[in-house]
Tab-separated table of C-alpha atoms in Angstrom:
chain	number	residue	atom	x	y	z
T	1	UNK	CA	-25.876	-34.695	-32.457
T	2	UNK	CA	-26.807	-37.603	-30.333
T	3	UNK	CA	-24.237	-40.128	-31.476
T	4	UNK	CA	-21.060	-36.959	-31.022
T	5	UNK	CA	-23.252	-37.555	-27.173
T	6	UNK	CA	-23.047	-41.076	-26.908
T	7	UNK	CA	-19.552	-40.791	-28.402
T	8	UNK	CA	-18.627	-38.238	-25.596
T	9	UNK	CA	-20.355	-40.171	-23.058
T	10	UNK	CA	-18.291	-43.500	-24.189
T	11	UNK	CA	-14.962	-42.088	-23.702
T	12	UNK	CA	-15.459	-40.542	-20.853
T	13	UNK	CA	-16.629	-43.951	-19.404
T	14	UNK	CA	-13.122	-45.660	-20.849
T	15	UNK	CA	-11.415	-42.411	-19.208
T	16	UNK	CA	-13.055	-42.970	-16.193
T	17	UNK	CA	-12.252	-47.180	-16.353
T	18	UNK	CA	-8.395	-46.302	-17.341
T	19	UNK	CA	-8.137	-44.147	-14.418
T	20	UNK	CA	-9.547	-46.524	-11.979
T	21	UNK	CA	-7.053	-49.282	-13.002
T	22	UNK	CA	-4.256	-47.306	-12.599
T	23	UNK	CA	-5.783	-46.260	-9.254
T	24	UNK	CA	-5.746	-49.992	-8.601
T	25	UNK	CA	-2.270	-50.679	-9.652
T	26	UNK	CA	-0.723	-47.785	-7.930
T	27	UNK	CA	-2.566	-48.722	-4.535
T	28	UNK	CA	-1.339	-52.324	-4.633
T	29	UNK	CA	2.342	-50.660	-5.857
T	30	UNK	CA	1.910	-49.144	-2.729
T	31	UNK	CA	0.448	-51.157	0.034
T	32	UNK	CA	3.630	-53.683	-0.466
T	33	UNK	CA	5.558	-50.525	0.699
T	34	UNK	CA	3.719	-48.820	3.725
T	35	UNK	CA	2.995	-51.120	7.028
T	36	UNK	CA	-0.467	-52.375	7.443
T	37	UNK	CA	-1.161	-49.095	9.868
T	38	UNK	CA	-0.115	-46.825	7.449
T	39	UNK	CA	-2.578	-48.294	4.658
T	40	UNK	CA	-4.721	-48.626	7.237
T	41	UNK	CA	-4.961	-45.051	8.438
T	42	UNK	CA	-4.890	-43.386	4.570
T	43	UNK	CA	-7.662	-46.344	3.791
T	44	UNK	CA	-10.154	-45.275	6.307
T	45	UNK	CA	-9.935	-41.594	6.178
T	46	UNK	CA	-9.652	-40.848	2.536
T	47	UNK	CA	-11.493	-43.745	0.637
T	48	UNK	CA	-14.349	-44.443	3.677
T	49	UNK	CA	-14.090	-41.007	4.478
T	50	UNK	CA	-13.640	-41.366	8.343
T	51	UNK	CA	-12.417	-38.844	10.505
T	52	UNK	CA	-8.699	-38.531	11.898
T	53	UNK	CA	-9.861	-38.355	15.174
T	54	UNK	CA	-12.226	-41.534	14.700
T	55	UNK	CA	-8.909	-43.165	13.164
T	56	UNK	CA	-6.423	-42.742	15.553
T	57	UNK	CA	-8.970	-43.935	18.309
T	58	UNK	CA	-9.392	-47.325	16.110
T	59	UNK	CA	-6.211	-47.484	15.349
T	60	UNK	CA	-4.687	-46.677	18.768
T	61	UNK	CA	-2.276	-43.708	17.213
T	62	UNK	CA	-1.945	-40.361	17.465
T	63	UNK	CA	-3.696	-37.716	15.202
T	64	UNK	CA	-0.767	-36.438	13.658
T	65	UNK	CA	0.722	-39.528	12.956
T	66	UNK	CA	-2.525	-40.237	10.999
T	67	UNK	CA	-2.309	-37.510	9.007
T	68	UNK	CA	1.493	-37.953	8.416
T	69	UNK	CA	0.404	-41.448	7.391
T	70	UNK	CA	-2.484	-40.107	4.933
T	71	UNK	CA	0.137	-38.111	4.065
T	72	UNK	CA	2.556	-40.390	2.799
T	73	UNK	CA	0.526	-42.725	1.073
T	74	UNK	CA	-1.253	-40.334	-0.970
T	75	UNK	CA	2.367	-39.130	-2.305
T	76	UNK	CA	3.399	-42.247	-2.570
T	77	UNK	CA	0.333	-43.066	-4.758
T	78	UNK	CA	0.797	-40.360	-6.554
T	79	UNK	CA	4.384	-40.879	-7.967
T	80	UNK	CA	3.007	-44.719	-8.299
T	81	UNK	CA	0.237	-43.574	-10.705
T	82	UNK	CA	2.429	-41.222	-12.505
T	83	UNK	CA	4.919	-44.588	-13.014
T	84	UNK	CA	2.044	-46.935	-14.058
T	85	UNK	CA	0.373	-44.109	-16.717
T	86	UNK	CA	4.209	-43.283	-18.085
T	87	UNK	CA	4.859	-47.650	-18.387
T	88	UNK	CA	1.187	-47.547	-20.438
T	89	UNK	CA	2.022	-44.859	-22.577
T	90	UNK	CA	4.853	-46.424	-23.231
């Protein structure tokens, strides 16, 4: 019983390390194809967790083109992951 635990706890770890590197690839995928203000904006409100409001102040833009920005980078990182797990599967 403890080593089907151990076991269970193991691959989720190697689950959980897969799907960080292809977080990783995906987001360098995709900051070569978004201007540094567009990384920018999705970087500080979805992985620091900043506000929009607090965003567009630093970053001198509006709210909504924040949020467009967010916007577009997470889809973009989205298709990018879905091309990086399809390649390793591969």
């Amino acid at each position: 019983r403890e080593q089907a635990s151990a076991d269970d706890a193991s691959s989720a770890a190697i689950e959980w390390e897969c799907r960080r590197e292809r977080f990783r690839q995906a987001a360098r995928l995709v900051r070569q194809q978004v201007d540094a203000a567009t990384w920018q904006a999705f970087w500080l409100t979805t992985v620091e967790a900043r506000g929009v409001e607090e965003t567009a102040a630093a970053l001198n833009k509006s709210i909504g083109s924040v949020y467009a920005a967010r916007s577009r980078v997470m889809r973009r990182l989205r298709d990018a992951a879905r091309r990086v797990t399809d390649e390793n599967d591969e």
